[in-house]
Tab-separated table of C-alpha atoms in Angstrom:
chain	number	residue	atom	x	y	z
A	902	MET	CA	32.751	36.988	-120.685
A	903	SER	CA	35.637	36.202	-123.047
A	904	PRO	CA	39.231	35.387	-121.986
A	905	ALA	CA	40.255	38.832	-123.235
A	906	GLU	CA	37.642	40.434	-121.002
A	907	VAL	CA	38.913	38.419	-118.027
A	908	ASP	CA	42.473	39.644	-118.666
A	909	ASP	CA	41.250	43.222	-119.003
A	910	LEU	CA	39.335	42.942	-115.721
A	911	VAL	CA	42.420	41.615	-113.937
A	912	GLN	CA	44.604	44.392	-115.320
A	913	ARG	CA	42.123	47.063	-114.261
A	914	ALA	CA	41.958	45.525	-110.779
A	915	ARG	CA	45.747	45.594	-110.596
A	916	GLY	CA	45.545	49.231	-111.589
A	917	GLY	CA	43.524	49.934	-108.474
A	918	GLN	CA	40.037	50.197	-109.958
A	919	ALA	CA	37.626	49.390	-107.151
A	920	ARG	CA	34.832	48.491	-109.558
A	921	ALA	CA	37.026	45.874	-111.255
A	922	LEU	CA	38.012	44.441	-107.864
A	923	GLY	CA	34.373	44.210	-106.840
A	924	ARG	CA	33.472	42.519	-110.109
A	925	LEU	CA	36.190	39.897	-109.687
A	926	ILE	CA	35.085	39.089	-106.135
A	927	SER	CA	31.490	38.857	-107.343
A	928	LEU	CA	32.607	36.324	-109.966
A	929	VAL	CA	34.278	34.351	-107.175
A	930	GLU	CA	31.237	34.474	-104.883
A	931	GLY	CA	28.914	33.504	-107.712
A	932	ALA	CA	31.122	30.561	-108.803
A	933	SER	CA	31.260	31.971	-112.323
A	934	PRO	CA	32.011	29.567	-115.174
A	935	ARG	CA	34.980	31.885	-115.870
A	936	LEU	CA	36.406	31.315	-112.406
A	937	ARG	CA	39.169	29.018	-113.647
A	938	GLU	CA	40.307	31.651	-116.128
A	939	VAL	CA	40.158	34.323	-113.433
A	940	ALA	CA	42.302	32.201	-111.085
A	941	ALA	CA	44.813	31.489	-113.854
A	942	ALA	CA	45.110	35.199	-114.649
A	943	LEU	CA	45.491	36.193	-110.979
A	944	THR	CA	47.946	33.552	-109.751
A	945	PRO	CA	51.161	34.963	-111.349
A	946	HIS	CA	50.565	38.236	-109.501
A	947	ALA	CA	49.669	36.783	-106.077
A	948	GLY	CA	51.768	35.685	-103.120
A	949	HIS	CA	53.049	39.007	-101.794
A	950	ALA	CA	50.363	40.335	-99.433
A	951	ARG	CA	50.492	39.872	-95.688
A	952	VAL	CA	47.242	38.261	-94.517
A	953	ILE	CA	46.050	39.187	-91.026
A	954	GLY	CA	43.062	37.443	-89.449
A	955	LEU	CA	40.984	39.052	-86.711
A	956	THR	CA	38.831	36.775	-84.616
A	957	GLY	CA	37.264	36.586	-81.167
A	958	PRO	CA	33.938	36.308	-79.345
A	959	PRO	CA	31.087	38.654	-80.283
A	960	GLY	CA	31.121	42.021	-78.562
A	961	VAL	CA	34.884	42.540	-78.326
A	962	GLY	CA	34.942	45.264	-80.971
A	963	LYS	CA	36.371	43.443	-83.981
A	964	SER	CA	34.975	45.848	-86.572
A	965	THR	CA	36.125	48.921	-84.625
A	966	SER	CA	39.557	47.310	-84.206
A	967	THR	CA	39.718	46.479	-87.904
A	968	SER	CA	38.939	50.083	-88.822
A	969	ALA	CA	41.535	51.422	-86.379
A	970	LEU	CA	44.127	48.943	-87.667
A	971	VAL	CA	43.462	50.065	-91.240
A	972	THR	CA	44.132	53.659	-90.169
A	973	ALA	CA	47.395	52.658	-88.468
A	974	LEU	CA	48.613	50.687	-91.493
A	975	ARG	CA	47.685	53.492	-93.876
A	976	ALA	CA	49.714	55.889	-91.722
A	977	GLN	CA	52.729	53.752	-92.667
A	978	GLY	CA	51.853	54.089	-96.341
A	979	ARG	CA	50.659	50.498	-96.717
A	980	THR	CA	47.667	49.655	-98.885
A	981	VAL	CA	44.975	47.559	-97.221
A	982	GLY	CA	42.241	45.224	-98.414
A	983	VAL	CA	39.542	44.143	-95.959
A	984	LEU	CA	37.294	41.096	-96.199
A	985	ALA	CA	34.600	41.367	-93.535
A	986	VAL	CA	32.883	37.990	-93.334
A	987	ASP	CA	29.335	38.437	-92.032
A	988	PRO	CA	26.527	36.071	-91.056
A	989	SER	CA	24.339	35.229	-94.025
A	990	SER	CA	20.847	36.567	-94.437
A	991	PRO	CA	18.426	33.611	-94.326
A	992	PHE	CA	16.417	35.331	-97.059
A	993	SER	CA	18.925	36.635	-99.566
A	994	GLY	CA	22.148	34.830	-98.623
A	995	GLY	CA	23.817	38.230	-98.401
A	996	ALA	CA	25.817	39.701	-95.554
A	997	LEU	CA	23.776	40.990	-92.617
A	998	LEU	CA	26.111	43.094	-90.491
A	999	GLY	CA	27.408	45.315	-93.258
A	1000	ASP	CA	30.860	46.101	-91.866
A	1001	ARG	CA	31.414	48.545	-94.712
A	1002	VAL	CA	28.857	50.843	-93.057
A	1003	ARG	CA	31.014	50.898	-89.923
A	1004	MET	CA	34.173	51.733	-91.888
A	1005	GLN	CA	32.978	54.813	-93.722
A	1006	ASP	CA	36.096	56.707	-92.626
A	1007	HIS	CA	37.984	54.762	-95.287
A	1008	ALA	CA	35.346	54.899	-98.010
A	1009	LEU	CA	37.118	57.566	-100.075
A	1010	ASP	CA	40.657	56.279	-99.530
A	1011	PRO	CA	41.989	54.778	-102.804
A	1012	GLY	CA	44.495	52.763	-100.772
A	1013	VAL	CA	41.735	50.819	-99.019
A	1014	PHE	CA	39.233	48.329	-100.402
A	1015	ILE	CA	36.537	46.871	-98.136
A	1016	ARG	CA	34.197	44.034	-99.022
A	1017	SER	CA	31.593	42.257	-96.899
A	1018	MET	CA	31.124	38.584	-97.678
A	1019	ALA	CA	28.420	36.213	-96.476
A	1020	THR	CA	29.289	33.004	-94.614
A	1021	ARG	CA	26.517	31.164	-96.481
A	1022	GLY	CA	26.035	28.808	-93.558
A	1023	HIS	CA	29.661	27.816	-93.026
A	1024	LEU	CA	30.255	27.165	-89.309
A	1025	GLY	CA	33.743	28.596	-89.312
A	1026	GLY	CA	32.433	32.020	-90.198
A	1027	LEU	CA	34.359	32.001	-93.459
A	1028	ALA	CA	32.692	32.064	-96.835
A	1029	TRP	CA	33.797	29.197	-99.076
A	1030	ALA	CA	34.888	31.847	-101.558
A	1031	THR	CA	37.122	33.694	-99.093
A	1032	PRO	CA	40.434	32.053	-100.206
A	1033	GLN	CA	39.754	33.042	-103.811
A	1034	ALA	CA	38.730	36.560	-102.740
A	1035	LEU	CA	42.028	36.786	-100.874
A	1036	ARG	CA	43.808	35.880	-104.099
A	1037	VAL	CA	42.012	38.712	-105.893
A	1038	LEU	CA	43.172	41.312	-103.367
A	1039	ASP	CA	46.659	39.814	-103.205
A	1040	ALA	CA	47.053	39.920	-106.981
A	1041	ALA	CA	45.722	43.489	-107.025
A	1042	GLY	CA	48.817	44.506	-105.086
A	1043	PHE	CA	47.559	45.240	-101.579
A	1044	ASP	CA	50.291	45.174	-98.949
A	1045	ASP	CA	48.035	43.877	-96.184
A	1046	ILE	CA	44.744	41.982	-96.282
A	1047	LEU	CA	42.619	41.911	-93.137
A	1048	VAL	CA	40.089	39.106	-92.717
A	1049	GLU	CA	37.568	39.910	-90.023
A	1050	THR	CA	35.327	37.002	-89.071
A	1051	VAL	CA	31.996	36.899	-87.302
A	1052	GLY	CA	33.101	35.424	-83.990
A	1053	VAL	CA	31.131	32.217	-83.641
A	1054	GLY	CA	33.132	30.394	-80.973
A	1055	GLN	CA	35.208	27.265	-81.410
A	1056	SER	CA	34.634	26.896	-85.146
A	1057	GLU	CA	36.302	30.285	-85.574
A	1058	VAL	CA	39.636	28.449	-85.739
A	1059	ASP	CA	39.066	28.177	-89.500
A	1060	VAL	CA	40.625	31.617	-89.810
A	1061	ILE	CA	44.084	30.231	-89.080
A	1062	SER	CA	44.078	28.343	-92.371
A	1063	LEU	CA	43.937	31.669	-94.216
A	1064	ALA	CA	46.041	34.054	-92.146
A	1065	ASP	CA	49.774	34.616	-91.843
A	1066	THR	CA	49.141	36.286	-88.482
A	1067	THR	CA	46.024	35.688	-86.383
A	1068	LEU	CA	44.856	38.290	-83.877
A	1069	VAL	CA	42.537	37.004	-81.156
A	1070	LEU	CA	40.532	39.832	-79.609
A	1071	LEU	CA	39.117	39.702	-76.112
A	1072	ALA	CA	37.619	42.312	-73.812
A	1073	PRO	CA	37.447	42.664	-70.032
A	1074	GLY	CA	34.176	42.335	-68.211
A	1075	MET	CA	32.889	39.469	-70.354
A	1076	GLY	CA	32.494	37.084	-67.435
A	1077	ASP	CA	33.664	33.644	-68.499
A	1078	GLY	CA	34.614	34.829	-71.987
A	1079	ILE	CA	38.135	33.424	-71.778
A	1080	GLN	CA	36.839	30.125	-70.407
A	1081	ALA	CA	34.382	29.875	-73.292
A	1082	ALA	CA	37.129	30.628	-75.776
A	1083	LYS	CA	39.649	28.163	-74.327
A	1084	ALA	CA	38.416	25.236	-76.383
A	1085	GLY	CA	39.222	26.821	-79.704
A	1086	ILE	CA	40.262	30.308	-80.668
A	1087	LEU	CA	42.870	30.949	-77.956
A	1088	GLU	CA	44.984	28.164	-79.397
A	1089	VAL	CA	45.296	29.892	-82.770
A	1090	ALA	CA	46.449	33.288	-81.501
A	1091	ASP	CA	49.694	34.805	-82.743
A	1092	VAL	CA	48.839	38.069	-81.004
A	1093	PHE	CA	46.324	38.605	-78.209
A	1094	VAL	CA	44.485	41.917	-78.240
A	1095	VAL	CA	42.680	42.997	-75.086
A	1096	ASN	CA	40.390	45.679	-76.503
A	1097	LYS	CA	38.336	48.132	-74.434
A	1098	ALA	CA	41.312	48.214	-72.090
A	1099	ASP	CA	39.976	51.334	-70.375
A	1100	ARG	CA	37.389	49.134	-68.658
A	1101	GLU	CA	37.615	47.600	-65.220
A	1102	GLY	CA	38.920	44.044	-65.260
A	1103	THR	CA	41.612	44.539	-67.901
A	1104	ASP	CA	44.457	43.540	-65.564
A	1105	GLN	CA	42.621	40.346	-64.601
A	1106	THR	CA	42.069	39.441	-68.261
A	1107	VAL	CA	45.759	39.998	-69.027
A	1108	ARG	CA	46.800	37.854	-66.048
A	1109	GLU	CA	44.575	34.991	-67.208
A	1110	LEU	CA	46.006	35.197	-70.707
A	1111	LYS	CA	49.593	35.183	-69.440
A	1112	HIS	CA	48.829	32.085	-67.375
A	1113	MET	CA	47.344	30.277	-70.367
A	1114	ILE	CA	50.276	31.252	-72.589
A	1115	SER	CA	52.765	29.898	-70.028
A	1116	LEU	CA	50.888	26.586	-69.869
A	1117	GLY	CA	50.917	26.297	-73.656
A	1118	ARG	CA	54.675	26.899	-73.893
A	1119	ARG	CA	55.408	24.019	-71.518
A	1120	GLU	CA	53.901	21.605	-74.026
A	1121	LYS	CA	56.089	22.729	-76.951
A	1122	GLU	CA	59.645	21.807	-77.828
A	1123	GLY	CA	62.084	23.810	-79.928
A	1124	PRO	CA	61.704	27.459	-80.943
A	1125	SER	CA	58.188	28.736	-80.597
A	1126	TRP	CA	56.504	32.106	-80.851
A	1127	ARG	CA	55.236	33.532	-77.586
A	1128	PRO	CA	52.050	35.477	-78.385
A	1129	PRO	CA	52.320	39.025	-77.034
A	1130	ILE	CA	49.379	40.687	-75.319
A	1131	VAL	CA	48.512	44.147	-76.612
A	1132	ARG	CA	46.085	46.428	-74.809
A	1133	THR	CA	43.967	48.642	-77.047
A	1134	VAL	CA	41.053	51.033	-76.979
A	1135	ALA	CA	40.174	50.801	-80.648
A	1136	SER	CA	37.439	53.413	-80.494
A	1137	GLN	CA	40.133	55.939	-79.493
A	1138	ALA	CA	42.892	54.410	-81.685
A	1139	GLU	CA	44.882	53.700	-78.505
A	1140	GLY	CA	47.401	50.876	-78.682
A	1141	MET	CA	47.354	50.639	-82.477
A	1142	PRO	CA	51.075	51.437	-82.987
A	1143	GLU	CA	51.904	48.679	-80.495
A	1144	LEU	CA	49.586	46.269	-82.319
A	1145	VAL	CA	51.188	47.012	-85.695
A	1146	ALA	CA	54.628	46.518	-84.112
A	1147	ALA	CA	53.544	43.108	-82.753
A	1148	ILE	CA	52.286	42.078	-86.202
A	1149	ASP	CA	55.554	43.197	-87.797
A	1150	GLU	CA	57.588	41.307	-85.197
A	1151	HIS	CA	55.620	38.117	-85.777
A	1152	HIS	CA	56.052	38.418	-89.552
A	1153	VAL	CA	59.836	38.756	-89.137
A	1154	TRP	CA	59.952	35.793	-86.730
A	1155	MET	CA	58.030	33.583	-89.172
A	1156	GLY	CA	60.417	34.479	-91.986
A	1157	GLU	CA	63.439	33.653	-89.854
A	1158	HIS	CA	62.069	30.257	-88.752
A	1159	GLY	CA	60.459	29.095	-92.005
A	1160	GLU	CA	56.966	29.343	-90.529
A	1161	LEU	CA	55.705	31.831	-93.115
A	1162	SER	CA	56.388	29.534	-96.061
A	1163	ASP	CA	54.946	26.571	-94.119
A	1164	ARG	CA	51.721	28.442	-93.383
A	1165	ARG	CA	51.316	29.595	-96.961
A	1166	ARG	CA	51.966	26.079	-98.212
A	1167	ARG	CA	49.235	24.734	-95.910
A	1168	ARG	CA	46.931	27.524	-97.083
A	1169	ALA	CA	47.492	26.593	-100.732
A	1170	ALA	CA	46.927	22.911	-99.924
A	1171	SER	CA	43.648	23.730	-98.181
A	1172	GLU	CA	42.520	25.808	-101.149
A	1173	VAL	CA	43.288	23.026	-103.632
A	1174	GLU	CA	41.548	20.487	-101.396
A	1175	ALA	CA	38.436	22.669	-101.057
A	1176	ILE	CA	38.166	23.092	-104.828
A	1177	ALA	CA	38.622	19.351	-105.376
A	1178	VAL	CA	35.979	18.500	-102.759
A	1179	GLU	CA	33.559	20.965	-104.351
A	1180	GLU	CA	34.148	19.310	-107.724
A	1181	LEU	CA	33.497	15.872	-106.241
A	1182	ARG	CA	30.315	17.132	-104.609
A	1183	GLY	CA	29.141	18.329	-107.984
A	1184	ARG	CA	29.799	14.928	-109.522
A	1185	LEU	CA	28.083	13.215	-106.603
A	1186	GLY	CA	25.063	15.421	-107.223
A	1187	ASP	CA	24.991	14.138	-110.785
A	1188	VAL	CA	25.114	10.565	-109.466
A	1189	ARG	CA	22.195	11.257	-107.133
A	1190	GLY	CA	20.194	12.350	-110.137
A	1191	GLY	CA	20.778	8.929	-111.711
A	1192	THR	CA	20.186	5.403	-110.472
A	1193	ALA	CA	23.683	4.259	-109.424
A	1194	LEU	CA	23.452	5.490	-105.846
A	1195	LEU	CA	19.973	4.066	-105.301
A	1196	ASP	CA	21.014	0.744	-106.838
A	1197	LEU	CA	23.918	0.535	-104.391
A	1198	ALA	CA	21.605	1.442	-101.504
A	1199	ASP	CA	19.240	-1.392	-102.513
A	1200	ARG	CA	22.147	-3.852	-102.530
A	1201	VAL	CA	23.222	-2.738	-99.034
A	1202	LEU	CA	19.660	-3.151	-97.736
A	1203	ALA	CA	19.423	-6.597	-99.326
A	1204	GLY	CA	22.625	-7.663	-97.599
A	1205	GLU	CA	24.396	-8.207	-100.914
A	1206	THR	CA	27.212	-5.799	-100.055
A	1207	ASP	CA	28.415	-3.624	-97.190
A	1208	PRO	CA	28.340	0.199	-97.232
A	1209	TYR	CA	32.136	0.513	-97.493
A	1210	THR	CA	32.300	-1.684	-100.582
A	1211	ALA	CA	29.353	0.239	-102.023
A	1212	ALA	CA	31.145	3.526	-101.371
A	1213	ASP	CA	34.250	2.178	-103.120
A	1214	GLU	CA	32.126	1.331	-106.168
A	1215	LEU	CA	30.574	4.787	-106.095
A	1216	VAL	CA	33.990	6.485	-105.981
A	1217	ALA	CA	35.222	4.239	-108.799
A	1218	GLY	CA	32.206	5.347	-110.801
A	1219	LEU	CA	33.040	9.009	-110.148
A	1220	ARG	CA	36.580	8.423	-111.420
A	1221	GLY	CA	35.155	6.963	-114.583
A	1222	ARG	CA	33.168	10.161	-115.187
A	1223	ARG	CA	36.247	12.380	-115.578
């Protein structure tokens, strides 16, 4: 693919062509040699979308909530991109759950683009390519981008590094679900969503959340956002206007307190760091194919040097390979 073809692909994606969007995300997932050119072409157009993360334990109805939220946002005339990050198939590396199948109501809507991505073994439930895929949808002009993750417990906190607003979904009747979630995902919530609120136990779940929120606020100084609790029945689209209002309110609060720019700065820093680490891993792989690493290992075993000094020599060697 030539630079001219990359530019043409980007322009067609910005024009709303779903096929061009899919092709760009495929280039990202496949770590195409043209990825640097793609990123350079996309960056001037990115930075405007509102990124909303949806996370929570399995069984709370994240995919149904995502679909209902898309409907509510579209009712306001906003365009929506969805990245549904699924567990990876151990055979093909592809996404297993296929959230796009569960969102067929939006399949023919030109204002919605939905893509399933595989975690490829990442514990946080986020594909390594997700930040770049976000950039594709952002540059394409979507107003909102929803990132729905697989719900794998404490490591799910990775979603906060990508989202402007993080929704943590819970459901009543899950036994010790809140206790299990305490160690990780509850701490990242900007908005709590108690889905399946027509079930018995909803009031108890809300009370527990309010108690935990009050404990968290005692530990903070200065202005802080108090996560609201929104009750929904996503399968019936109940509570969606209230959820959209909570997201809007949080976005305004972040803008007024400088939190939005801080979060996006941290997100950009994480993206740069991830790319740099991936580059270093590639160079380290080249070293493993040679003799330098084994020579250093022999010296450590012989007592001629310590592992820290050996690591310093290895890093110095990587610098020399630039």
